Amino acid sequence: MYYGLDIGGTKIALGVFDGERRLQWQTRVPTPRDDYEAFLEAVCGLVAQADRRFGVHGSVGIGVPGIPETADGTLYAANLPAASGRPLRADLCARLEREVRLDNDATCFALSEAWDDEFRQYPLVMGLILGTGVGGGLVLNGRPVAGRSSVTGEFGHTRLPVDALTLMGFDFPLRRCGCGQLGCIENYLSGGGFAWLWQHDYHQPLQAREIFARWEQGDKKARAHVERYLDLLAVCLGNILTIVGPDLVAIGGGLSNFAPLAAGLSERLPRYLLPAARVPRIERARHGDAGGMRGAAFLHLTD
């Protein structure tokens, strides 16, 4: 059995998958915030429950919101203060007496989509998350591409290209990102960025869901806003696709729930790619909130 744990700032979710990659059981517990020992016990307790329930010692894969293992063997995850700076993988391997694999949660999302029955035909899969932030991951022939520092897929921290400034105006504000840089595309393409663009253009605060509701009602401002957002997304994604050249882009995160997103993006991309380039297949993620658990579990399918 394959155990996948999706660890976030508020909850640790466990999913147990069989050899056919089908979910057999899931549960969750709160994430301890300040006590590393309690954090380890929470993870080990979930694994012990699964072992007893299925009568096996299942494999353990974990997705975390950060860098799973830095050069000194410790976790870096600002949203997991109890475990950040600790040798999480080594400590869990010792306690659970089995190999534990850790990876970034966005990479786990991409891996989950790449191992979908329909999507397994594609050699190079790019996961793109448009949610609280902008992130993702790359999966080549069923295996995640981590890169030297485990930051491959941090698409949100690329900068606005010149085509974006041509589109939006060269006086367009370069916002300061949480990473410290100016002009990271996360500030414009995330759910919060989508709302910021509305306020920037119309001087009225609205959340993304409210703008989409207006779009569905035919509101002209909302329609124009979505068009501008899709143009900006296509500009920024065009550079990334030129570098990566994926066969499939699976889009997740809250903005992916807006159904016209994938179709609108596919229509716009050709003008921002090389003439000989083909637009990859672009689809909404198939597995939603379960993607983190699935991808973490499937870290053990990548041998």
PDB file of C-alpha atoms in Angstrom:
ATOM      1  CA  MET A   1       0.000   0.000   0.000  1.00  0.00           C
ATOM      2  CA  TYR A   2       1.087   3.538  -0.723  1.00  0.00           C
ATOM      3  CA  TYR A   3       0.599   6.170   1.983  1.00  0.00           C
ATOM      4  CA  GLY A   4       0.531   9.804   0.955  1.00  0.00           C
ATOM      5  CA  LEU A   5       0.616  12.615   3.512  1.00  0.00           C
ATOM      6  CA  ASP A   6      -0.197  16.173   2.494  1.00  0.00           C
ATOM      7  CA  ILE A   7       1.107  18.429   5.272  1.00  0.00           C
ATOM      8  CA  GLY A   8      -0.113  22.018   5.409  1.00  0.00           C
ATOM      9  CA  GLY A   9      -0.109  24.764   7.964  1.00  0.00           C
ATOM     10  CA  THR A  10      -3.422  23.672   9.527  1.00  0.00           C
ATOM     11  CA  LYS A  11      -3.872  19.959   8.719  1.00  0.00           C
ATOM     12  CA  ILE A  12      -2.041  16.740   7.939  1.00  0.00           C
ATOM     13  CA  ALA A  13      -4.084  14.659   5.487  1.00  0.00           C
ATOM     14  CA  LEU A  14      -3.348  10.980   4.894  1.00  0.00           C
ATOM     15  CA  GLY A  15      -4.525   8.983   1.889  1.00  0.00           C
ATOM     16  CA  VAL A  16      -3.908   5.256   1.422  1.00  0.00           C
ATOM     17  CA  PHE A  17      -3.720   3.978  -2.168  1.00  0.00           C
ATOM     18  CA  ASP A  18      -3.565   0.434  -3.493  1.00  0.00           C
ATOM     19  CA  GLY A  19      -1.375  -0.956  -6.272  1.00  0.00           C
ATOM     20  CA  GLU A  20      -3.855   0.298  -8.871  1.00  0.00           C
ATOM     21  CA  ARG A  21      -3.495   3.848  -7.470  1.00  0.00           C
ATOM     22  CA  ARG A  22      -7.032   3.814  -6.079  1.00  0.00           C
ATOM     23  CA  LEU A  23      -7.816   5.602  -2.823  1.00  0.00           C
ATOM     24  CA  GLN A  24      -8.755   3.103  -0.092  1.00  0.00           C
ATOM     25  CA  TRP A  25      -8.931   5.289   3.001  1.00  0.00           C
ATOM     26  CA  GLN A  26      -8.216   8.806   4.160  1.00  0.00           C
ATOM     27  CA  THR A  27      -8.151  10.794   7.376  1.00  0.00           C
ATOM     28  CA  ARG A  28      -6.639  13.978   8.758  1.00  0.00           C
ATOM     29  CA  VAL A  29      -5.439  15.590  11.980  1.00  0.00           C
ATOM     30  CA  PRO A  30      -4.489  19.172  12.914  1.00  0.00           C
ATOM     31  CA  THR A  31      -0.883  20.212  12.246  1.00  0.00           C
ATOM     32  CA  PRO A  32       1.046  20.928  15.472  1.00  0.00           C
ATOM     33  CA  ARG A  33       2.496  24.430  15.132  1.00  0.00           C
ATOM     34  CA  ASP A  34       5.094  24.806  17.869  1.00  0.00           C
ATOM     35  CA  ASP A  35       6.143  21.355  19.099  1.00  0.00           C
ATOM     36  CA  TYR A  36       8.425  19.242  16.896  1.00  0.00           C
ATOM     37  CA  GLU A  37       7.916  16.121  18.994  1.00  0.00           C
ATOM     38  CA  ALA A  38       4.145  16.498  18.651  1.00  0.00           C
ATOM     39  CA  PHE A  39       4.606  17.012  14.902  1.00  0.00           C
ATOM     40  CA  LEU A  40       6.549  13.749  14.578  1.00  0.00           C
ATOM     41  CA  GLU A  41       4.005  11.922  16.718  1.00  0.00           C
ATOM     42  CA  ALA A  42       1.136  13.193  14.569  1.00  0.00           C
ATOM     43  CA  VAL A  43       2.732  11.858  11.380  1.00  0.00           C
ATOM     44  CA  CYS A  44       3.809   8.575  12.936  1.00  0.00           C
ATOM     45  CA  GLY A  45       0.383   8.133  14.521  1.00  0.00           C
ATOM     46  CA  LEU A  46      -1.336   8.396  11.142  1.00  0.00           C
ATOM     47  CA  VAL A  47       1.075   5.899   9.616  1.00  0.00           C
ATOM     48  CA  ALA A  48       0.500   3.492  12.529  1.00  0.00           C
ATOM     49  CA  GLN A  49      -3.279   3.742  12.015  1.00  0.00           C
ATOM     50  CA  ALA A  50      -2.879   2.830   8.363  1.00  0.00           C
ATOM     51  CA  ASP A  51      -0.520  -0.056   9.155  1.00  0.00           C
ATOM     52  CA  ARG A  52      -3.027  -1.518  11.601  1.00  0.00           C
ATOM     53  CA  ARG A  53      -5.994  -0.960   9.310  1.00  0.00           C
ATOM     54  CA  PHE A  54      -4.425  -2.689   6.311  1.00  0.00           C
ATOM     55  CA  GLY A  55      -2.087  -5.122   8.064  1.00  0.00           C
ATOM     56  CA  VAL A  56       0.987  -3.955   6.155  1.00  0.00           C
ATOM     57  CA  HIS A  57       3.910  -1.591   6.494  1.00  0.00           C
ATOM     58  CA  GLY A  58       3.039   0.733   3.647  1.00  0.00           C
ATOM     59  CA  SER A  59       5.421   3.033   1.856  1.00  0.00           C
ATOM     60  CA  VAL A  60       5.382   6.646   3.057  1.00  0.00           C
ATOM     61  CA  GLY A  61       5.532   9.740   0.867  1.00  0.00           C
ATOM     62  CA  ILE A  62       5.029  13.281   2.149  1.00  0.00           C
ATOM     63  CA  GLY A  63       4.317  16.598   0.441  1.00  0.00           C
ATOM     64  CA  VAL A  64       5.358  19.776   2.262  1.00  0.00           C
ATOM     65  CA  PRO A  65       4.947  23.495   1.460  1.00  0.00           C
ATOM     66  CA  GLY A  66       8.619  24.324   1.141  1.00  0.00           C
ATOM     67  CA  ILE A  67      12.023  22.864   0.345  1.00  0.00           C
ATOM     68  CA  PRO A  68      11.920  19.264   1.606  1.00  0.00           C
ATOM     69  CA  GLU A  69      15.620  18.889   2.310  1.00  0.00           C
ATOM     70  CA  THR A  70      18.177  21.688   2.204  1.00  0.00           C
ATOM     71  CA  ALA A  71      21.942  21.212   1.905  1.00  0.00           C
ATOM     72  CA  ASP A  72      22.276  20.403   5.626  1.00  0.00           C
ATOM     73  CA  GLY A  73      19.460  17.840   5.531  1.00  0.00           C
ATOM     74  CA  THR A  74      16.804  20.012   7.182  1.00  0.00           C
ATOM     75  CA  LEU A  75      13.354  21.057   6.060  1.00  0.00           C
ATOM     76  CA  TYR A  76      12.656  24.657   5.049  1.00  0.00           C
ATOM     77  CA  ALA A  77       8.946  25.436   5.337  1.00  0.00           C
ATOM     78  CA  ALA A  78       7.837  28.752   6.806  1.00  0.00           C
ATOM     79  CA  ASN A  79       4.255  27.511   7.224  1.00  0.00           C
ATOM     80  CA  LEU A  80       5.433  24.546   9.318  1.00  0.00           C
ATOM     81  CA  PRO A  81       7.248  26.282  12.198  1.00  0.00           C
ATOM     82  CA  ALA A  82       7.306  23.155  14.358  1.00  0.00           C
ATOM     83  CA  ALA A  83       9.353  21.250  11.763  1.00  0.00           C
ATOM     84  CA  SER A  84      11.180  23.904   9.727  1.00  0.00           C
ATOM     85  CA  GLY A  85      14.927  23.718  10.295  1.00  0.00           C
ATOM     86  CA  ARG A  86      14.680  20.133  11.510  1.00  0.00           C
ATOM     87  CA  PRO A  87      15.942  16.919   9.841  1.00  0.00           C
ATOM     88  CA  LEU A  88      12.369  15.771   9.208  1.00  0.00           C
ATOM     89  CA  ARG A  89      13.003  13.060   6.637  1.00  0.00           C
ATOM     90  CA  ALA A  90      15.831  11.446   8.616  1.00  0.00           C
ATOM     91  CA  ASP A  91      13.868  11.532  11.870  1.00  0.00           C
ATOM     92  CA  LEU A  92      10.790   9.962  10.278  1.00  0.00           C
ATOM     93  CA  CYS A  93      12.856   7.269   8.559  1.00  0.00           C
ATOM     94  CA  ALA A  94      14.307   6.322  11.943  1.00  0.00           C
ATOM     95  CA  ARG A  95      10.980   6.327  13.786  1.00  0.00           C
ATOM     96  CA  LEU A  96       8.983   4.536  11.120  1.00  0.00           C
ATOM     97  CA  GLU A  97      11.784   2.104  10.244  1.00  0.00           C
ATOM     98  CA  ARG A  98      11.253   2.501   6.515  1.00  0.00           C
ATOM     99  CA  GLU A  99      12.219   4.844   3.728  1.00  0.00           C
ATOM    100  CA  VAL A 100      10.283   8.122   3.777  1.00  0.00           C
ATOM    101  CA  ARG A 101      10.236  10.321   0.692  1.00  0.00           C
ATOM    102  CA  LEU A 102       9.586  14.064   0.905  1.00  0.00           C
ATOM    103  CA  ASP A 103       8.888  16.511  -1.860  1.00  0.00           C
ATOM    104  CA  ASN A 104       7.358  19.925  -2.386  1.00  0.00           C
ATOM    105  CA  ASP A 105       3.548  19.892  -2.309  1.00  0.00           C
ATOM    106  CA  ALA A 106       3.306  21.557  -5.732  1.00  0.00           C
ATOM    107  CA  THR A 107       5.562  18.874  -7.189  1.00  0.00           C
ATOM    108  CA  CYS A 108       3.276  16.282  -5.609  1.00  0.00           C
ATOM    109  CA  PHE A 109       0.328  17.963  -7.318  1.00  0.00           C
ATOM    110  CA  ALA A 110       2.092  17.650 -10.681  1.00  0.00           C
ATOM    111  CA  LEU A 111       3.009  14.022  -9.986  1.00  0.00           C
ATOM    112  CA  SER A 112      -0.597  13.188  -9.118  1.00  0.00           C
ATOM    113  CA  GLU A 113      -1.764  14.561 -12.462  1.00  0.00           C
ATOM    114  CA  ALA A 114       1.035  12.875 -14.399  1.00  0.00           C
ATOM    115  CA  TRP A 115      -0.017   9.484 -12.985  1.00  0.00           C
ATOM    116  CA  ASP A 116      -3.668  10.005 -13.911  1.00  0.00           C
ATOM    117  CA  ASP A 117      -4.820   7.166 -16.176  1.00  0.00           C
ATOM    118  CA  GLU A 118      -5.596   9.558 -19.033  1.00  0.00           C
ATOM    119  CA  PHE A 119      -2.491  11.711 -18.652  1.00  0.00           C
ATOM    120  CA  ARG A 120       0.129   8.941 -18.362  1.00  0.00           C
ATOM    121  CA  GLN A 121       0.521   9.028 -22.148  1.00  0.00           C
ATOM    122  CA  TYR A 122       2.348  12.378 -21.916  1.00  0.00           C
ATOM    123  CA  PRO A 123       6.129  12.202 -21.317  1.00  0.00           C
ATOM    124  CA  LEU A 124       6.546  15.734 -19.907  1.00  0.00           C
ATOM    125  CA  VAL A 125       3.797  17.047 -17.648  1.00  0.00           C
ATOM    126  CA  MET A 126       3.784  20.518 -16.149  1.00  0.00           C
ATOM    127  CA  GLY A 127       1.568  21.218 -13.150  1.00  0.00           C
ATOM    128  CA  LEU A 128       0.560  24.867 -12.750  1.00  0.00           C
ATOM    129  CA  ILE A 129      -1.146  26.037  -9.561  1.00  0.00           C
ATOM    130  CA  LEU A 130      -3.088  29.298  -9.698  1.00  0.00           C
ATOM    131  CA  GLY A 131      -4.285  29.697  -6.133  1.00  0.00           C
ATOM    132  CA  THR A 132      -3.077  31.548  -3.058  1.00  0.00           C
ATOM    133  CA  GLY A 133       0.233  31.681  -4.923  1.00  0.00           C
ATOM    134  CA  VAL A 134       1.537  30.524  -8.279  1.00  0.00           C
ATOM    135  CA  GLY A 135       3.590  27.365  -8.296  1.00  0.00           C
ATOM    136  CA  GLY A 136       3.804  23.953  -9.816  1.00  0.00           C
ATOM    137  CA  GLY A 137       6.150  21.212 -10.842  1.00  0.00           C
ATOM    138  CA  LEU A 138       7.536  19.180 -13.705  1.00  0.00           C
ATOM    139  CA  VAL A 139       7.270  15.422 -14.162  1.00  0.00           C
ATOM    140  CA  LEU A 140       9.304  13.630 -16.837  1.00  0.00           C
ATOM    141  CA  ASN A 141       8.395  10.037 -17.668  1.00  0.00           C
ATOM    142  CA  GLY A 142       6.586   9.675 -14.359  1.00  0.00           C
ATOM    143  CA  ARG A 143       9.393  11.095 -12.230  1.00  0.00           C
ATOM    144  CA  PRO A 144       9.449  14.560 -10.629  1.00  0.00           C
ATOM    145  CA  VAL A 145      12.178  16.963 -11.706  1.00  0.00           C
ATOM    146  CA  ALA A 146      13.538  18.480  -8.503  1.00  0.00           C
ATOM    147  CA  GLY A 147      16.544  20.448  -9.721  1.00  0.00           C
ATOM    148  CA  ARG A 148      19.603  21.291  -7.694  1.00  0.00           C
ATOM    149  CA  SER A 149      17.801  23.179  -4.921  1.00  0.00           C
ATOM    150  CA  SER A 150      14.345  21.552  -5.141  1.00  0.00           C
ATOM    151  CA  VAL A 151      12.831  24.769  -6.485  1.00  0.00           C
ATOM    152  CA  THR A 152      12.031  23.583 -10.013  1.00  0.00           C
ATOM    153  CA  GLY A 153       8.454  24.622 -10.737  1.00  0.00           C
ATOM    154  CA  GLU A 154       8.456  27.843  -8.718  1.00  0.00           C
ATOM    155  CA  PHE A 155       6.968  29.576 -11.744  1.00  0.00           C
ATOM    156  CA  GLY A 156       5.447  32.339  -9.646  1.00  0.00           C
ATOM    157  CA  HIS A 157       8.883  33.778  -8.937  1.00  0.00           C
ATOM    158  CA  THR A 158       9.773  34.446 -12.535  1.00  0.00           C
ATOM    159  CA  ARG A 159       9.419  38.132 -13.414  1.00  0.00           C
ATOM    160  CA  LEU A 160       7.000  39.935 -15.681  1.00  0.00           C
ATOM    161  CA  PRO A 161       8.328  39.762 -19.273  1.00  0.00           C
ATOM    162  CA  VAL A 162       8.557  42.813 -21.501  1.00  0.00           C
ATOM    163  CA  ASP A 163       5.490  41.617 -23.439  1.00  0.00           C
ATOM    164  CA  ALA A 164       3.495  41.897 -20.209  1.00  0.00           C
ATOM    165  CA  LEU A 165       4.519  45.539 -19.822  1.00  0.00           C
ATOM    166  CA  THR A 166       3.677  46.167 -23.479  1.00  0.00           C
ATOM    167  CA  LEU A 167       0.244  44.699 -22.774  1.00  0.00           C
ATOM    168  CA  MET A 168      -0.427  46.366 -19.418  1.00  0.00           C
ATOM    169  CA  GLY A 169       1.540  49.607 -19.915  1.00  0.00           C
ATOM    170  CA  PHE A 170       5.123  50.472 -18.981  1.00  0.00           C
ATOM    171  CA  ASP A 171       3.850  52.388 -15.951  1.00  0.00           C
ATOM    172  CA  PHE A 172       2.306  49.150 -14.612  1.00  0.00           C
ATOM    173  CA  PRO A 173       3.247  48.788 -10.901  1.00  0.00           C
ATOM    174  CA  LEU A 174       6.042  46.344 -10.125  1.00  0.00           C
ATOM    175  CA  ARG A 175       4.821  44.945  -6.830  1.00  0.00           C
ATOM    176  CA  ARG A 176       7.189  43.743  -4.128  1.00  0.00           C
ATOM    177  CA  CYS A 177       6.901  39.971  -3.663  1.00  0.00           C
ATOM    178  CA  GLY A 178       7.199  38.066  -0.401  1.00  0.00           C
ATOM    179  CA  CYS A 179      10.451  36.617  -1.749  1.00  0.00           C
ATOM    180  CA  GLY A 180      11.883  40.141  -1.782  1.00  0.00           C
ATOM    181  CA  GLN A 181      11.969  40.682  -5.564  1.00  0.00           C
ATOM    182  CA  LEU A 182       9.981  43.111  -7.699  1.00  0.00           C
ATOM    183  CA  GLY A 183       7.566  42.047 -10.423  1.00  0.00           C
ATOM    184  CA  CYS A 184       7.148  38.337  -9.645  1.00  0.00           C
ATOM    185  CA  ILE A 185       4.232  37.039 -11.682  1.00  0.00           C
ATOM    186  CA  GLU A 186       2.686  35.458  -8.564  1.00  0.00           C
ATOM    187  CA  ASN A 187       1.559  38.935  -7.513  1.00  0.00           C
ATOM    188  CA  TYR A 188      -0.578  39.272 -10.636  1.00  0.00           C
ATOM    189  CA  LEU A 189      -1.647  35.741 -11.595  1.00  0.00           C
ATOM    190  CA  SER A 190      -2.577  34.236  -8.205  1.00  0.00           C
ATOM    191  CA  GLY A 191      -6.093  34.477  -6.798  1.00  0.00           C
ATOM    192  CA  GLY A 192      -5.022  37.543  -4.840  1.00  0.00           C
ATOM    193  CA  GLY A 193      -3.348  38.963  -7.929  1.00  0.00           C
ATOM    194  CA  PHE A 194      -6.534  38.477  -9.943  1.00  0.00           C
ATOM    195  CA  ALA A 195      -8.394  40.547  -7.334  1.00  0.00           C
ATOM    196  CA  TRP A 196      -5.575  43.132  -7.186  1.00  0.00           C
ATOM    197  CA  LEU A 197      -5.774  43.632 -10.960  1.00  0.00           C
ATOM    198  CA  TRP A 198      -9.497  44.360 -10.628  1.00  0.00           C
ATOM    199  CA  GLN A 199      -8.893  46.934  -7.913  1.00  0.00           C
ATOM    200  CA  HIS A 200      -6.029  48.467  -9.879  1.00  0.00           C
ATOM    201  CA  ASP A 201      -8.239  48.934 -12.949  1.00  0.00           C
ATOM    202  CA  TYR A 202     -11.584  49.761 -11.341  1.00  0.00           C
ATOM    203  CA  HIS A 203     -10.627  51.116  -7.883  1.00  0.00           C
ATOM    204  CA  GLN A 204     -13.094  48.737  -6.218  1.00  0.00           C
ATOM    205  CA  PRO A 205     -12.179  45.806  -3.932  1.00  0.00           C
ATOM    206  CA  LEU A 206     -13.708  42.487  -5.010  1.00  0.00           C
ATOM    207  CA  GLN A 207     -12.701  38.873  -4.422  1.00  0.00           C
ATOM    208  CA  ALA A 208     -12.082  36.523  -7.335  1.00  0.00           C
ATOM    209  CA  ARG A 209     -15.321  34.601  -6.752  1.00  0.00           C
ATOM    210  CA  GLU A 210     -17.299  37.851  -6.868  1.00  0.00           C
ATOM    211  CA  ILE A 211     -15.687  38.839 -10.153  1.00  0.00           C
ATOM    212  CA  PHE A 212     -16.448  35.425 -11.652  1.00  0.00           C
ATOM    213  CA  ALA A 213     -20.061  35.739 -10.507  1.00  0.00           C
ATOM    214  CA  ARG A 214     -20.305  39.050 -12.331  1.00  0.00           C
ATOM    215  CA  TRP A 215     -18.676  37.470 -15.398  1.00  0.00           C
ATOM    216  CA  GLU A 216     -21.358  34.766 -15.446  1.00  0.00           C
ATOM    217  CA  GLN A 217     -24.031  37.468 -15.300  1.00  0.00           C
ATOM    218  CA  GLY A 218     -22.529  39.143 -18.373  1.00  0.00           C
ATOM    219  CA  ASP A 219     -21.089  42.177 -16.572  1.00  0.00           C
ATOM    220  CA  LYS A 220     -18.974  44.106 -19.121  1.00  0.00           C
ATOM    221  CA  LYS A 221     -16.253  45.111 -16.666  1.00  0.00           C
ATOM    222  CA  ALA A 222     -15.906  41.543 -15.397  1.00  0.00           C
ATOM    223  CA  ARG A 223     -15.733  40.232 -18.969  1.00  0.00           C
ATOM    224  CA  ALA A 224     -13.035  42.760 -19.867  1.00  0.00           C
ATOM    225  CA  HIS A 225     -11.122  41.969 -16.682  1.00  0.00           C
ATOM    226  CA  VAL A 226     -11.058  38.225 -17.389  1.00  0.00           C
ATOM    227  CA  GLU A 227      -9.867  38.934 -20.937  1.00  0.00           C
ATOM    228  CA  ARG A 228      -6.981  41.054 -19.615  1.00  0.00           C
ATOM    229  CA  TYR A 229      -6.074  38.422 -17.032  1.00  0.00           C
ATOM    230  CA  LEU A 230      -6.013  35.667 -19.658  1.00  0.00           C
ATOM    231  CA  ASP A 231      -3.852  37.806 -21.933  1.00  0.00           C
ATOM    232  CA  LEU A 232      -1.410  38.436 -19.084  1.00  0.00           C
ATOM    233  CA  LEU A 233      -1.388  34.748 -18.135  1.00  0.00           C
ATOM    234  CA  ALA A 234      -0.681  33.760 -21.743  1.00  0.00           C
ATOM    235  CA  VAL A 235       2.190  36.279 -21.991  1.00  0.00           C
ATOM    236  CA  CYS A 236       3.837  34.973 -18.819  1.00  0.00           C
ATOM    237  CA  LEU A 237       3.194  31.317 -19.569  1.00  0.00           C
ATOM    238  CA  GLY A 238       4.504  31.678 -23.121  1.00  0.00           C
ATOM    239  CA  ASN A 239       8.035  32.266 -21.828  1.00  0.00           C
ATOM    240  CA  ILE A 240       7.826  29.281 -19.502  1.00  0.00           C
ATOM    241  CA  LEU A 241       6.496  26.964 -22.214  1.00  0.00           C
ATOM    242  CA  THR A 242       9.268  28.052 -24.563  1.00  0.00           C
ATOM    243  CA  ILE A 243      11.827  26.921 -21.979  1.00  0.00           C
ATOM    244  CA  VAL A 244      10.084  23.776 -20.760  1.00  0.00           C
ATOM    245  CA  GLY A 245       8.141  22.519 -23.800  1.00  0.00           C
ATOM    246  CA  PRO A 246       5.668  20.273 -21.930  1.00  0.00           C
ATOM    247  CA  ASP A 247       3.237  17.878 -23.598  1.00  0.00           C
ATOM    248  CA  LEU A 248       0.532  18.656 -21.034  1.00  0.00           C
ATOM    249  CA  VAL A 249      -0.200  21.507 -18.635  1.00  0.00           C
ATOM    250  CA  ALA A 250      -2.525  20.574 -15.754  1.00  0.00           C
ATOM    251  CA  ILE A 251      -3.913  23.648 -13.990  1.00  0.00           C
ATOM    252  CA  GLY A 252      -4.929  23.500 -10.333  1.00  0.00           C
ATOM    253  CA  GLY A 253      -5.658  25.945  -7.532  1.00  0.00           C
ATOM    254  CA  GLY A 254      -8.753  28.004  -6.885  1.00  0.00           C
ATOM    255  CA  LEU A 255      -8.697  29.888 -10.201  1.00  0.00           C
ATOM    256  CA  SER A 256      -8.784  26.563 -12.090  1.00  0.00           C
ATOM    257  CA  ASN A 257     -12.425  26.215 -10.963  1.00  0.00           C
ATOM    258  CA  PHE A 258     -13.254  28.908 -13.537  1.00  0.00           C
ATOM    259  CA  ALA A 259     -14.090  26.622 -16.460  1.00  0.00           C
ATOM    260  CA  PRO A 260     -13.278  29.008 -19.383  1.00  0.00           C
ATOM    261  CA  LEU A 261      -9.685  29.399 -18.172  1.00  0.00           C
ATOM    262  CA  ALA A 262      -8.104  26.481 -20.073  1.00  0.00           C
ATOM    263  CA  ALA A 263      -9.895  27.177 -23.333  1.00  0.00           C
ATOM    264  CA  GLY A 264      -9.166  30.898 -23.201  1.00  0.00           C
ATOM    265  CA  LEU A 265      -5.514  30.237 -22.507  1.00  0.00           C
ATOM    266  CA  SER A 266      -5.124  27.765 -25.382  1.00  0.00           C
ATOM    267  CA  GLU A 267      -6.537  30.315 -27.819  1.00  0.00           C
ATOM    268  CA  ARG A 268      -4.087  33.040 -26.772  1.00  0.00           C
ATOM    269  CA  LEU A 269      -0.832  31.128 -26.421  1.00  0.00           C
ATOM    270  CA  PRO A 270       0.201  30.762 -30.097  1.00  0.00           C
ATOM    271  CA  ARG A 271       1.018  34.473 -30.456  1.00  0.00           C
ATOM    272  CA  TYR A 272       3.550  34.197 -27.602  1.00  0.00           C
ATOM    273  CA  LEU A 273       5.320  31.027 -28.779  1.00  0.00           C
ATOM    274  CA  LEU A 274       7.818  30.369 -31.541  1.00  0.00           C
ATOM    275  CA  PRO A 275       6.098  29.907 -34.919  1.00  0.00           C
ATOM    276  CA  ALA A 276       7.051  26.225 -35.052  1.00  0.00           C
ATOM    277  CA  ALA A 277       5.924  25.529 -31.486  1.00  0.00           C
ATOM    278  CA  ARG A 278       2.754  23.609 -30.730  1.00  0.00           C
ATOM    279  CA  VAL A 279       0.484  24.563 -27.854  1.00  0.00           C
ATOM    280  CA  PRO A 280       0.474  21.756 -25.275  1.00  0.00           C
ATOM    281  CA  ARG A 281      -2.735  20.175 -24.108  1.00  0.00           C
ATOM    282  CA  ILE A 282      -4.105  22.329 -21.290  1.00  0.00           C
ATOM    283  CA  GLU A 283      -6.529  20.781 -18.809  1.00  0.00           C
ATOM    284  CA  ARG A 284      -7.968  21.490 -15.407  1.00  0.00           C
ATOM    285  CA  ALA A 285      -6.535  19.211 -12.725  1.00  0.00           C
ATOM    286  CA  ARG A 286      -8.422  15.954 -12.373  1.00  0.00           C
ATOM    287  CA  HIS A 287      -7.902  15.278  -8.662  1.00  0.00           C
ATOM    288  CA  GLY A 288      -8.547  18.548  -6.809  1.00  0.00           C
ATOM    289  CA  ASP A 289      -7.850  18.541  -3.084  1.00  0.00           C
ATOM    290  CA  ALA A 290      -6.746  14.884  -3.195  1.00  0.00           C
ATOM    291  CA  GLY A 291      -3.834  15.726  -5.500  1.00  0.00           C
ATOM    292  CA  GLY A 292      -1.370  16.408  -2.700  1.00  0.00           C
ATOM    293  CA  MET A 293      -1.985  13.056  -1.031  1.00  0.00           C
ATOM    294  CA  ARG A 294      -1.962  11.182  -4.355  1.00  0.00           C
ATOM    295  CA  GLY A 295       1.268  12.722  -5.524  1.00  0.00           C
ATOM    296  CA  ALA A 296       2.974  12.150  -2.184  1.00  0.00           C
ATOM    297  CA  ALA A 297       1.940   8.490  -2.232  1.00  0.00           C
ATOM    298  CA  PHE A 298       3.172   8.127  -5.793  1.00  0.00           C
ATOM    299  CA  LEU A 299       6.675   9.299  -4.895  1.00  0.00           C
ATOM    300  CA  HIS A 300       7.309   5.581  -4.410  1.00  0.00           C
ATOM    301  CA  LEU A 301       6.220   4.782  -7.965  1.00  0.00           C
ATOM    302  CA  THR A 302       9.123   6.717  -9.444  1.00  0.00           C
ATOM    303  CA  ASP A 303      11.922   4.122  -9.110  1.00  0.00           C
TER     304      ASP A 303
END
